[in-house]
């Protein structure tokens, strides 16, 4: 058996939270805006697919986030996939203490879920499960509707910055 050699530089040991932040900053993530009736919404990089059959998706929201009570109370949510030129939208929905919908063009769907205009793609899901996990809520939903042109380059989050994927 041959030993693997690496050129890895080992940084000093960090605490759990710092280690997690430092390491996961290196993982590029898609940027979404999650919205629920109210309206309420926030920027999320934790959005992902869970299952194809049934069609399930998930995201996490901090239990201390201003949107957490609205997320807990909602039977539906929308996830909006942002285009590479929508960093302003991501930044607005990431800010605390502001009206995140001010300046945004949107309209509610028939269930009252805010749908943002100009995004590359969106989906609406019926909340299937909400579970506390650590200092966050895991939200799983069953996809029931979708739309958008789905033809633009996405916005990604990497190393603490928002950037278009080319």
Short mmCIF file of N, CA, C and O in Angstrom, two decimals, residues 46-52 55-59 143:
data_model
loop_
_atom_site.label_atom_id
_atom_site.label_comp_id
_atom_site.label_asym_id
_atom_site.label_seq_id
_atom_site.Cartn_x
_atom_site.Cartn_y
_atom_site.Cartn_z
N UNK A 46 -28.12 27.56 2.06
CA UNK A 46 -28.26 26.18 2.51
C UNK A 46 -29.35 25.42 1.75
O UNK A 46 -29.68 24.30 2.11
N UNK A 47 -29.91 26.00 0.71
CA UNK A 47 -31.00 25.37 -0.03
C UNK A 47 -30.47 24.18 -0.83
O UNK A 47 -29.42 24.27 -1.48
N UNK A 48 -31.19 23.06 -0.79
CA UNK A 48 -30.75 21.86 -1.52
C UNK A 48 -31.93 20.94 -1.80
O UNK A 48 -32.97 21.02 -1.16
N UNK A 49 -31.74 20.04 -2.75
CA UNK A 49 -32.74 19.01 -3.00
C UNK A 49 -32.55 17.89 -1.98
O UNK A 49 -31.45 17.65 -1.49
N UNK A 50 -33.64 17.24 -1.65
CA UNK A 50 -33.63 16.15 -0.68
C UNK A 50 -34.01 14.84 -1.36
O UNK A 50 -33.38 13.82 -1.14
N UNK A 51 -35.07 14.89 -2.17
CA UNK A 51 -35.61 13.68 -2.77
C UNK A 51 -36.29 14.04 -4.09
O UNK A 51 -36.86 15.12 -4.23
N UNK A 52 -36.23 13.11 -5.04
CA UNK A 52 -36.93 13.31 -6.31
C UNK A 52 -38.35 12.75 -6.22
O UNK A 52 -39.28 13.32 -6.79
N UNK A 55 -40.91 14.91 -4.57
CA UNK A 55 -39.99 16.03 -4.79
C UNK A 55 -39.85 16.90 -3.54
O UNK A 55 -40.70 17.73 -3.25
N UNK A 56 -38.77 16.69 -2.79
CA UNK A 56 -38.54 17.41 -1.55
C UNK A 56 -37.29 18.27 -1.65
O UNK A 56 -36.29 17.87 -2.26
N UNK A 57 -37.35 19.45 -1.04
CA UNK A 57 -36.22 20.37 -0.95
C UNK A 57 -36.09 20.79 0.51
O UNK A 57 -37.01 20.59 1.31
N UNK A 58 -34.94 21.39 0.85
CA UNK A 58 -34.77 21.84 2.24
C UNK A 58 -33.90 23.09 2.30
O UNK A 58 -33.19 23.42 1.35
N UNK A 59 -33.97 23.75 3.45
CA UNK A 59 -33.09 24.86 3.77
C UNK A 59 -33.03 24.96 5.28
O UNK A 59 -33.80 24.33 6.00
N UNK A 143 -42.25 20.12 -3.23
CA UNK A 143 -42.41 21.06 -4.34
C UNK A 143 -43.78 20.86 -5.00
O UNK A 143 -44.16 19.73 -5.33
#
